[in-house]
Amino acid sequence: MGEVAKIRIEGKDLELPTIVGTENEKAVDISALRAQTGYITIDEGFVNTGSTQSAICFLDGEQGILRYRGYPIEELCEKCDFVEVSYLLMYGELPNAQQLEHFRSSLRRHTMLHEDMRMFYNGFPRDAHPMAILSSVVGALSTFYQDSLDPKNPQEVEMSIFRLMAKLPTIAALSHKKSIGQPFMYPKNSLEYVENFLYMMFAVPSEDYQLDSDFVEALNLLFIVHADHEQNCSTSTVRMVGSSDANLFASISAGICALWGPLHGGANQACVEMLEAIKADGGNSKKYIDMAKDKKSGFRLMGFGHRVYKNYDPRATIIKRTCDKLLKKLKIKDPIFDIAQELEQAALSDPYFIERKLYPNVDFYSGIIYRAMGFPVEMFTVLFALGRLPGWIAHWREMQMSPSKKIARPRQIYNGPAKRSFIPLHERK
Ligand code: SDX
């Protein structure tokens, strides 16, 4: 029998069971609390509240550890490509050769969009943000693929997974081509997943496209480090929407919207825009660090801080190393990379950041690599979504297959007006 949490409320003693995870994380199970005491708990932003038990991702914010299905992220970056890691996240085990080839060929067969879907893009303004396009078109997939919407039908779920994994790069690349007025490049199924995406993004019909192996390697690694991160805001959104038995396309579309926020996935775009502003302002990092420390300014160092990591984000370590390597290989001297390093050094020696355990997170250096590869800043969060897709799908699947699945419906404490009489219009002041 594990530990019990004893609480006394209004003179009544209550014992609540506890749960201990694989890595010794501990939780008090409060599912009996309201029935036995009439009390609920409140925890703004769920800082101390777990929504579920999950076998997909483990992270230790104090130690800076991140593992997918038990495998350290560093090892997966070194030994796998993004498709193999996607399989691991969604199905729970590293695929054998036959499973991996079947998965790769299944994705290849679904890379094209229904031709009528291309009409959607004519309706968007040229300067539409690609995250708005992504969430709209992903939601619309449910109108074209009505044969694979039932979350309780394993074959239909499998088909939706193939369609989403295969089509999201196509949808993303098309939003970019639309924004620059270039013709859409159909996917080439002779290319691997990341190669195909780079081809659809940067190739033009009038010339042969030369894939850069450094770019392919860097983007595979960036997608892997973005692939999952336990119950973050967008993944929790996907679970919340999916818990109503909404189809996978609708759930992922909601996750894309949540990721867009600058406090979440939108931080990679906001971070590069911040670094650009510092550069335009003469590279005065200290001014911006002082602003970030001044609550009245409302300014935050984008790409810094994390709800869980109170140590260096292990993904930022990997991304920074890749950034350095790529810039050196491409012989790019990007002043904002220098500013980012200066900012990091200054912040990490400043008591304000040290006391609050604020370190660079996954979004701090990723935008610099994306820029070096030629992606426009508006596409940065789209790239985060492409990486996070297998994680979202893995959590949606885990939730759907859970025998204890319930629709997510938090409680609240009402603090509005007590009961009062109606005031007819002519009596209102
Ligand atoms: C992602 O959850 C995930 O796993 C997310 C993610 C994933 O893979 O899914 O890792 C991806 O979203 C990374 C985070 C990207 N966002 C940013 O870089 C935006 C800037 N960072 C923050 O706004 C903030 O750090 C959060 C949103 C990331 C975390 O916010 P919390 O946990 O709610 O912390 P908080 O806002 O309560 O901050 C604690 C203190 C506050 O100061 P005090 O009130 O205690 O004096 O730290 C300060 C904050 O003001 N603070 C910052 C800061 N981040 C926190 N001060 C200056 N600059 C910052 N970036």
Coordinates of C-alpha atoms and ligand atoms in Angstrom, one line a residue:
M1 CA 0.0 0.0 0.0
G2 CA 1.6 3.3 -1.1
E3 CA 1.6 6.6 0.8
V4 CA -1.7 8.2 1.6
A5 CA -2.4 11.9 1.8
K6 CA -4.3 12.8 4.9
I7 CA -6.4 16.0 4.9
R8 CA -8.7 17.4 7.5
I9 CA -11.5 19.6 6.3
E10 CA -14.3 20.9 8.5
G11 CA -13.2 18.5 11.3
K12 CA -13.5 15.5 9.0
D13 CA -10.4 13.4 8.3
L14 CA -9.9 12.1 4.8
E15 CA -7.2 9.8 3.3
L16 CA -6.5 10.1 -0.4
P17 CA -4.4 7.5 -2.3
T18 CA -1.2 8.4 -4.1
I19 CA 0.1 7.4 -7.5
V20 CA 3.9 6.9 -8.2
G21 CA 5.1 6.9 -11.8
T22 CA 7.9 4.9 -13.5
E23 CA 10.4 7.7 -12.7
N24 CA 9.1 8.2 -9.1
E25 CA 6.9 11.2 -9.9
K26 CA 4.3 11.3 -7.2
A27 CA 0.6 12.4 -7.3
V28 CA -2.3 12.6 -4.9
D29 CA -5.4 11.0 -6.5
I30 CA -8.2 13.5 -5.6
S31 CA -10.9 11.8 -7.6
A32 CA -12.8 11.0 -4.4
L33 CA -12.3 14.5 -2.9
R34 CA -15.6 16.2 -3.9
A35 CA -17.8 13.2 -3.2
Q36 CA -16.4 12.9 0.3
T37 CA -15.9 16.6 1.3
G38 CA -17.8 18.8 -1.2
Y39 CA -14.5 20.5 -1.9
I40 CA -12.8 20.8 -5.3
T41 CA -9.2 22.0 -5.9
I42 CA -8.2 25.1 -7.9
D43 CA -4.9 25.4 -9.7
E44 CA -4.7 28.3 -12.2
G45 CA -2.8 27.1 -15.3
F46 CA -2.6 23.6 -13.9
V47 CA 0.9 24.4 -12.4
N48 CA 0.5 21.6 -9.9
T49 CA -2.2 19.5 -11.4
G50 CA -1.8 16.4 -13.6
S51 CA -4.5 15.7 -16.1
T52 CA -3.7 12.0 -16.8
Q53 CA -1.1 9.3 -16.6
S54 CA 0.8 8.8 -19.9
A55 CA 3.4 6.4 -21.2
I56 CA 4.6 8.6 -24.1
C57 CA 7.1 11.2 -22.9
F58 CA 9.0 11.7 -19.7
L59 CA 10.7 15.0 -18.8
D60 CA 12.5 16.0 -15.7
G61 CA 12.6 19.8 -15.5
E62 CA 15.2 19.9 -12.7
Q63 CA 17.6 17.5 -14.3
G64 CA 16.9 18.7 -17.9
I65 CA 15.9 15.2 -19.0
L66 CA 13.7 14.4 -22.0
R67 CA 12.8 10.9 -23.2
Y68 CA 10.3 9.6 -25.8
R69 CA 8.9 6.2 -24.8
G70 CA 12.0 5.7 -22.5
Y71 CA 14.6 6.6 -25.2
P72 CA 16.8 9.7 -24.4
I73 CA 16.2 12.5 -26.9
E74 CA 19.9 12.8 -27.6
E75 CA 20.1 9.2 -28.7
L76 CA 17.1 9.5 -31.0
C77 CA 18.5 12.6 -32.6
E78 CA 21.7 10.7 -33.3
K79 CA 20.3 7.4 -34.5
C80 CA 16.8 8.0 -36.1
D81 CA 15.1 10.2 -38.6
F82 CA 11.9 12.0 -37.9
V83 CA 9.6 9.3 -39.4
E84 CA 11.1 6.6 -37.3
V85 CA 10.7 8.7 -34.1
S86 CA 7.1 9.5 -35.2
Y87 CA 6.4 5.8 -35.3
L88 CA 7.9 5.3 -31.9
L89 CA 5.8 8.1 -30.3
M90 CA 2.5 7.0 -31.9
Y91 CA 2.8 3.2 -31.6
G92 CA 5.1 2.9 -28.5
E93 CA 8.0 0.9 -29.9
L94 CA 10.8 1.4 -32.3
P95 CA 9.7 -0.2 -35.6
N96 CA 11.4 -3.2 -37.1
A97 CA 12.6 -2.9 -40.7
Q98 CA 9.3 -4.2 -42.2
Q99 CA 7.1 -1.9 -40.0
L100 CA 9.2 1.1 -40.8
E101 CA 9.1 0.5 -44.5
H102 CA 5.3 -0.1 -44.4
F103 CA 5.0 3.2 -42.4
R104 CA 7.2 5.1 -44.8
S105 CA 5.4 3.8 -47.9
S106 CA 2.0 4.4 -46.3
L107 CA 2.9 8.1 -45.8
R108 CA 4.2 8.4 -49.3
R109 CA 0.9 7.3 -50.7
H110 CA -1.0 10.1 -49.0
T111 CA 1.1 13.2 -49.6
M112 CA -1.2 14.8 -52.2
L113 CA -4.1 17.0 -51.3
H114 CA -7.5 16.7 -53.0
E115 CA -7.4 19.1 -55.9
D116 CA -10.5 20.9 -54.6
M117 CA -8.6 21.7 -51.4
R118 CA -6.3 23.9 -53.4
M119 CA -9.2 26.2 -54.0
F120 CA -9.2 27.1 -50.2
Y121 CA -5.9 28.9 -50.7
N122 CA -7.4 31.2 -53.3
G123 CA -9.7 32.5 -50.6
F124 CA -6.9 33.5 -48.1
P125 CA -5.3 36.9 -48.3
R126 CA -1.7 36.8 -49.5
D127 CA -0.5 37.9 -46.1
A128 CA -2.6 35.4 -44.2
H129 CA -0.5 33.9 -41.4
P130 CA 0.3 30.3 -42.3
M131 CA -0.8 29.0 -38.8
A132 CA -4.3 30.3 -39.6
I133 CA -4.2 28.5 -43.0
L134 CA -2.8 25.3 -41.3
S135 CA -5.6 25.1 -38.7
S136 CA -8.3 25.9 -41.3
V137 CA -7.1 23.4 -43.9
V138 CA -6.5 20.7 -41.3
G139 CA -10.0 21.1 -39.9
A140 CA -11.3 21.0 -43.5
L141 CA -9.6 17.6 -44.1
S142 CA -12.6 16.1 -42.2
T143 CA -14.9 17.3 -45.1
F144 CA -12.8 15.6 -47.8
Y145 CA -12.0 12.4 -45.8
Q146 CA -15.4 11.5 -44.3
D147 CA -14.5 7.8 -44.5
S148 CA -12.0 8.1 -41.7
L149 CA -13.6 10.1 -38.9
D150 CA -14.7 7.6 -36.4
P151 CA -12.3 7.7 -33.4
K152 CA -13.6 4.3 -32.3
N153 CA -12.7 2.6 -35.6
P154 CA -9.0 1.5 -35.5
Q155 CA -8.8 1.3 -39.3
E156 CA -10.3 4.8 -39.8
V157 CA -7.9 6.2 -37.1
E158 CA -5.0 4.5 -38.9
M159 CA -6.0 6.1 -42.2
S160 CA -6.4 9.5 -40.5
I161 CA -2.9 9.2 -39.0
F162 CA -1.4 8.4 -42.4
R163 CA -3.3 11.3 -44.1
L164 CA -2.4 13.9 -41.4
M165 CA 1.3 12.9 -41.2
A166 CA 1.6 12.8 -45.0
K167 CA -0.4 15.9 -45.9
L168 CA 0.6 18.4 -43.2
P169 CA 4.0 19.1 -45.0
T170 CA 2.0 19.6 -48.2
I171 CA -0.5 21.9 -46.6
A172 CA 2.4 23.9 -45.0
A173 CA 4.4 24.2 -48.2
L174 CA 1.4 25.3 -50.1
S175 CA 0.7 28.1 -47.6
H176 CA 4.3 29.4 -48.2
K177 CA 4.0 29.2 -52.0
K178 CA 0.7 31.0 -51.9
S179 CA 2.3 33.8 -49.8
I180 CA 5.1 34.4 -52.3
G181 CA 3.0 34.0 -55.4
Q182 CA 5.0 30.9 -56.6
P183 CA 3.4 27.9 -58.2
F184 CA 2.6 25.0 -55.9
M185 CA 5.1 22.1 -56.1
Y186 CA 3.4 18.7 -56.0
P187 CA 5.1 16.2 -53.6
K188 CA 7.7 13.8 -55.1
N189 CA 7.3 10.4 -53.5
S190 CA 10.8 9.4 -54.5
L191 CA 12.0 11.7 -51.8
E192 CA 12.0 11.0 -48.0
Y193 CA 9.7 12.9 -45.7
V194 CA 11.9 15.9 -44.8
E195 CA 13.4 16.0 -48.3
N196 CA 9.9 16.1 -49.8
F197 CA 9.0 19.0 -47.6
L198 CA 12.1 21.0 -48.4
Y199 CA 11.4 20.3 -52.1
M200 CA 7.8 21.5 -51.9
M201 CA 8.9 24.6 -50.0
F202 CA 11.9 25.8 -52.1
A203 CA 11.8 24.1 -55.5
V204 CA 10.4 26.0 -58.6
P205 CA 9.1 24.3 -61.8
S206 CA 11.6 26.2 -63.9
E207 CA 14.8 24.8 -62.3
D208 CA 16.1 21.5 -60.9
Y209 CA 16.2 21.6 -57.1
Q210 CA 19.4 20.6 -55.3
L211 CA 18.7 19.2 -51.8
D212 CA 21.2 20.3 -49.2
S213 CA 22.0 17.3 -47.0
D214 CA 22.9 19.6 -44.1
F215 CA 19.5 21.1 -44.3
V216 CA 17.8 17.6 -44.4
E217 CA 19.9 16.5 -41.4
A218 CA 19.2 19.7 -39.4
L219 CA 15.4 19.7 -40.1
N220 CA 15.1 16.0 -39.2
L221 CA 16.8 16.8 -35.9
L222 CA 14.6 19.9 -35.3
F223 CA 11.4 18.0 -36.0
I224 CA 12.6 15.2 -33.6
V225 CA 13.3 17.6 -30.7
H226 CA 9.9 19.3 -31.2
A227 CA 8.0 16.0 -31.6
D228 CA 6.5 15.7 -28.1
H229 CA 6.6 17.3 -24.7
E230 CA 4.1 15.6 -22.4
Q231 CA 1.0 17.7 -21.4
N232 CA 2.0 21.1 -22.9
C233 CA -0.7 23.6 -23.8
S234 CA -1.3 22.4 -27.4
T235 CA -1.1 18.7 -26.5
S236 CA -3.6 19.2 -23.6
T237 CA -5.8 21.0 -26.1
V238 CA -5.7 18.1 -28.5
R239 CA -6.6 15.7 -25.6
M240 CA -9.4 18.1 -24.4
V241 CA -11.0 18.4 -27.8
G242 CA -10.5 14.6 -28.6
S243 CA -12.1 13.7 -25.2
S244 CA -15.5 14.7 -26.7
D245 CA -14.9 12.1 -29.4
A246 CA -14.3 14.8 -32.0
N247 CA -12.4 13.4 -34.9
L248 CA -8.6 13.5 -35.2
F249 CA -8.6 16.3 -37.8
A250 CA -10.7 18.6 -35.6
S251 CA -8.5 17.8 -32.5
I252 CA -5.2 18.5 -34.4
S253 CA -6.7 21.7 -35.8
A254 CA -7.4 22.9 -32.3
G255 CA -3.9 22.0 -31.2
I256 CA -2.4 24.1 -34.1
C257 CA -4.4 27.1 -32.8
A258 CA -3.1 26.6 -29.2
L259 CA 0.5 26.3 -30.5
W260 CA 0.2 29.6 -32.3
G261 CA 0.3 31.6 -29.1
P262 CA 3.6 33.6 -28.5
L263 CA 3.8 32.1 -25.0
H264 CA 3.9 28.6 -26.6
G265 CA 5.0 27.6 -30.1
G266 CA 4.7 31.2 -31.4
A267 CA 7.7 32.0 -29.3
N268 CA 10.2 30.9 -32.0
Q269 CA 8.8 33.6 -34.4
A270 CA 8.6 36.2 -31.5
C271 CA 12.2 35.3 -30.4
V272 CA 13.7 36.1 -33.9
E273 CA 11.6 39.3 -34.1
M274 CA 12.9 40.2 -30.7
L275 CA 16.5 39.5 -31.7
E276 CA 16.0 41.6 -34.9
A277 CA 14.6 44.5 -32.8
I278 CA 17.7 44.3 -30.5
K279 CA 19.9 44.3 -33.6
A280 CA 18.0 47.3 -35.1
D281 CA 18.4 49.0 -31.7
G282 CA 22.2 48.8 -31.9
G283 CA 22.5 45.4 -30.3
N284 CA 21.9 46.8 -26.9
S285 CA 21.1 43.4 -25.1
K286 CA 21.3 45.0 -21.6
K287 CA 18.4 47.4 -22.4
Y288 CA 16.2 44.4 -23.3
I289 CA 17.3 42.4 -20.3
D290 CA 16.4 45.3 -18.0
M291 CA 13.0 45.6 -19.7
A292 CA 12.4 41.9 -19.2
K293 CA 13.1 42.4 -15.5
D294 CA 10.8 45.3 -15.2
K295 CA 7.2 44.0 -14.8
K296 CA 5.7 47.3 -15.9
S297 CA 7.3 46.9 -19.3
G298 CA 5.2 43.9 -20.1
F299 CA 8.2 42.7 -22.1
R300 CA 9.6 39.1 -21.8
L301 CA 12.7 37.6 -23.3
M302 CA 11.0 35.3 -25.9
G303 CA 12.6 31.9 -26.0
F304 CA 13.4 32.1 -22.3
G305 CA 11.8 30.4 -19.4
H306 CA 9.7 27.3 -19.1
R307 CA 6.9 25.9 -17.0
V308 CA 8.7 22.6 -16.4
Y309 CA 12.4 23.1 -17.2
K310 CA 14.1 24.8 -14.3
N311 CA 17.4 23.9 -15.8
Y312 CA 18.7 24.2 -19.4
D313 CA 16.1 22.8 -21.9
P314 CA 17.9 19.8 -23.3
R315 CA 16.4 20.6 -26.7
A316 CA 18.0 24.0 -26.6
T317 CA 21.4 22.4 -26.1
I318 CA 20.9 20.2 -29.1
I319 CA 19.5 23.0 -31.3
K320 CA 22.2 25.5 -30.3
R321 CA 24.9 23.0 -31.3
T322 CA 23.2 22.3 -34.6
C323 CA 22.8 26.0 -35.2
D324 CA 26.5 26.7 -34.6
K325 CA 27.5 23.8 -36.9
L326 CA 25.1 24.8 -39.7
L327 CA 26.1 28.5 -39.6
K328 CA 29.8 27.5 -39.7
K329 CA 29.2 25.0 -42.6
L330 CA 27.2 27.6 -44.5
K331 CA 29.7 30.3 -43.6
I332 CA 26.9 32.4 -42.4
K333 CA 27.7 35.2 -40.0
D334 CA 24.3 35.9 -38.6
P335 CA 24.5 38.9 -36.2
I336 CA 21.3 37.7 -34.4
F337 CA 23.0 34.5 -33.5
D338 CA 25.8 36.5 -31.8
I339 CA 23.1 38.7 -30.1
A340 CA 21.3 35.5 -28.9
Q341 CA 24.5 34.2 -27.4
E342 CA 25.3 37.5 -25.7
L343 CA 21.7 37.7 -24.4
E344 CA 22.0 34.1 -23.1
Q345 CA 25.3 34.8 -21.3
A346 CA 24.0 38.1 -19.8
A347 CA 20.7 36.6 -18.6
L348 CA 22.3 33.4 -17.1
S349 CA 24.5 35.6 -14.9
D350 CA 21.7 37.9 -13.9
P351 CA 20.1 37.3 -10.4
Y352 CA 16.6 37.9 -11.8
F353 CA 16.9 35.0 -14.3
I354 CA 18.9 32.8 -11.9
E355 CA 16.4 33.2 -9.0
R356 CA 13.6 32.3 -11.4
K357 CA 15.5 29.5 -13.0
L358 CA 14.9 31.0 -16.5
Y359 CA 17.0 29.4 -19.2
P360 CA 16.8 29.3 -23.0
N361 CA 14.1 27.0 -24.2
V362 CA 13.4 25.1 -27.4
D363 CA 12.4 28.3 -29.1
F364 CA 15.5 30.4 -28.4
Y365 CA 17.8 29.1 -31.1
S366 CA 15.5 27.2 -33.5
G367 CA 14.4 30.4 -35.4
I368 CA 18.0 31.2 -36.2
I369 CA 18.5 27.8 -37.9
Y370 CA 15.2 28.1 -39.8
R371 CA 16.3 31.6 -41.0
A372 CA 19.6 30.2 -42.1
M373 CA 17.8 27.6 -44.1
G374 CA 15.7 30.2 -45.9
F375 CA 12.4 29.8 -44.1
P376 CA 10.4 33.1 -43.7
V377 CA 9.8 34.0 -40.0
E378 CA 6.0 33.5 -40.4
M379 CA 6.7 29.8 -41.1
F380 CA 8.6 29.1 -37.9
T381 CA 5.7 28.1 -35.8
V382 CA 4.4 26.0 -38.7
L383 CA 7.7 24.1 -38.5
F384 CA 7.0 23.6 -34.8
A385 CA 3.6 22.2 -35.7
L386 CA 5.1 19.8 -38.3
G387 CA 7.5 18.5 -35.6
R388 CA 4.8 18.2 -32.9
L389 CA 2.2 16.4 -35.0
P390 CA 3.3 12.8 -34.1
G391 CA 3.2 13.8 -30.4
W392 CA -0.3 15.3 -30.7
I393 CA -1.4 12.1 -32.5
A394 CA 0.2 9.8 -29.9
H395 CA -1.6 11.6 -27.0
W396 CA -4.9 11.6 -28.8
R397 CA -4.6 7.9 -29.5
E398 CA -3.5 7.1 -25.9
M399 CA -6.5 9.1 -24.6
Q400 CA -8.9 7.4 -27.0
M401 CA -7.6 3.9 -26.2
S402 CA -7.6 4.5 -22.4
P403 CA -10.2 2.3 -20.6
S404 CA -10.6 5.2 -18.1
K405 CA -11.2 7.8 -20.8
K406 CA -13.7 10.6 -19.7
I407 CA -14.7 13.8 -21.4
A408 CA -12.5 16.6 -20.0
R409 CA -14.7 18.9 -18.1
P410 CA -13.0 20.9 -15.3
R411 CA -15.0 22.4 -12.3
Q412 CA -14.9 26.0 -11.2
I413 CA -15.6 28.2 -8.2
Y414 CA -18.2 30.8 -9.0
N415 CA -17.4 34.3 -7.7
G416 CA -20.0 36.3 -9.6
P417 CA -23.1 38.1 -8.2
A418 CA -25.4 36.2 -5.8
K419 CA -29.0 35.6 -6.9
R420 CA -30.7 39.0 -7.7
S421 CA -34.0 40.3 -9.1
F422 CA -34.4 41.2 -12.8
I423 CA -34.4 45.0 -13.6
P424 CA -36.8 46.0 -16.4
L425 CA -35.2 48.0 -19.1
H426 CA -37.1 51.2 -18.2
E427 CA -35.7 51.1 -14.6
R428 CA -32.1 50.6 -15.6
K429 CA -29.9 53.7 -15.2
Ligands
SDX1 C1 7.1 26.2 -25.4 O1 4.9 23.4 -21.9 C2 5.8 23.0 -22.8 O2 6.3 22.0 -22.7 C3 5.9 24.0 -23.9 C4 7.0 23.7 -24.9 C5 6.7 22.4 -25.7 O3 7.6 21.8 -26.2 O4 5.5 22.2 -25.9 O5 8.3 23.5 -24.3 C6 7.2 24.8 -26.0 O6 6.0 26.7 -25.3 C7 8.3 26.8 -24.8 C8 8.0 28.2 -24.1 C9 8.0 29.2 -25.2 N1 7.6 30.5 -24.7 C10 8.4 31.5 -24.5 O7 9.6 31.5 -24.7 C11 7.8 32.8 -24.0 C12 8.6 33.5 -22.9 N2 8.5 32.6 -21.7 C13 7.4 32.8 -20.8 O8 6.4 33.7 -21.0 C14 7.3 31.8 -19.7 O9 8.6 31.5 -19.2 C15 6.5 30.6 -20.0 C16 5.2 30.9 -20.6 C17 7.3 29.7 -20.9 C18 6.3 29.8 -18.7 O10 5.5 30.6 -17.9 P1 5.1 30.1 -16.4 O11 5.6 28.8 -16.1 O12 3.6 30.4 -16.2 O13 5.9 31.1 -15.5 P2 5.5 32.5 -15.1 O14 4.9 33.3 -16.2 O15 4.7 32.4 -13.8 O16 6.9 33.2 -14.7 C19 7.6 32.9 -13.5 C20 8.4 34.2 -13.2 C21 7.6 35.5 -13.3 O17 8.2 36.5 -12.5 P3 7.6 36.7 -11.0 O18 6.2 37.0 -11.2 O19 7.9 35.4 -10.3 O20 8.4 37.9 -10.5 O21 9.4 34.3 -14.2 C22 9.2 35.5 -15.0 C23 7.8 35.9 -14.8 O22 7.6 37.3 -14.9 N3 9.4 35.1 -16.4 C24 10.1 35.9 -17.3 C25 10.1 35.1 -18.4 N4 9.5 33.9 -18.3 C26 9.1 33.9 -17.0 N5 10.6 37.1 -17.2 C27 11.2 37.5 -18.3 N6 11.3 36.9 -19.5 C28 10.8 35.6 -19.6 N7 10.8 35.0 -20.7

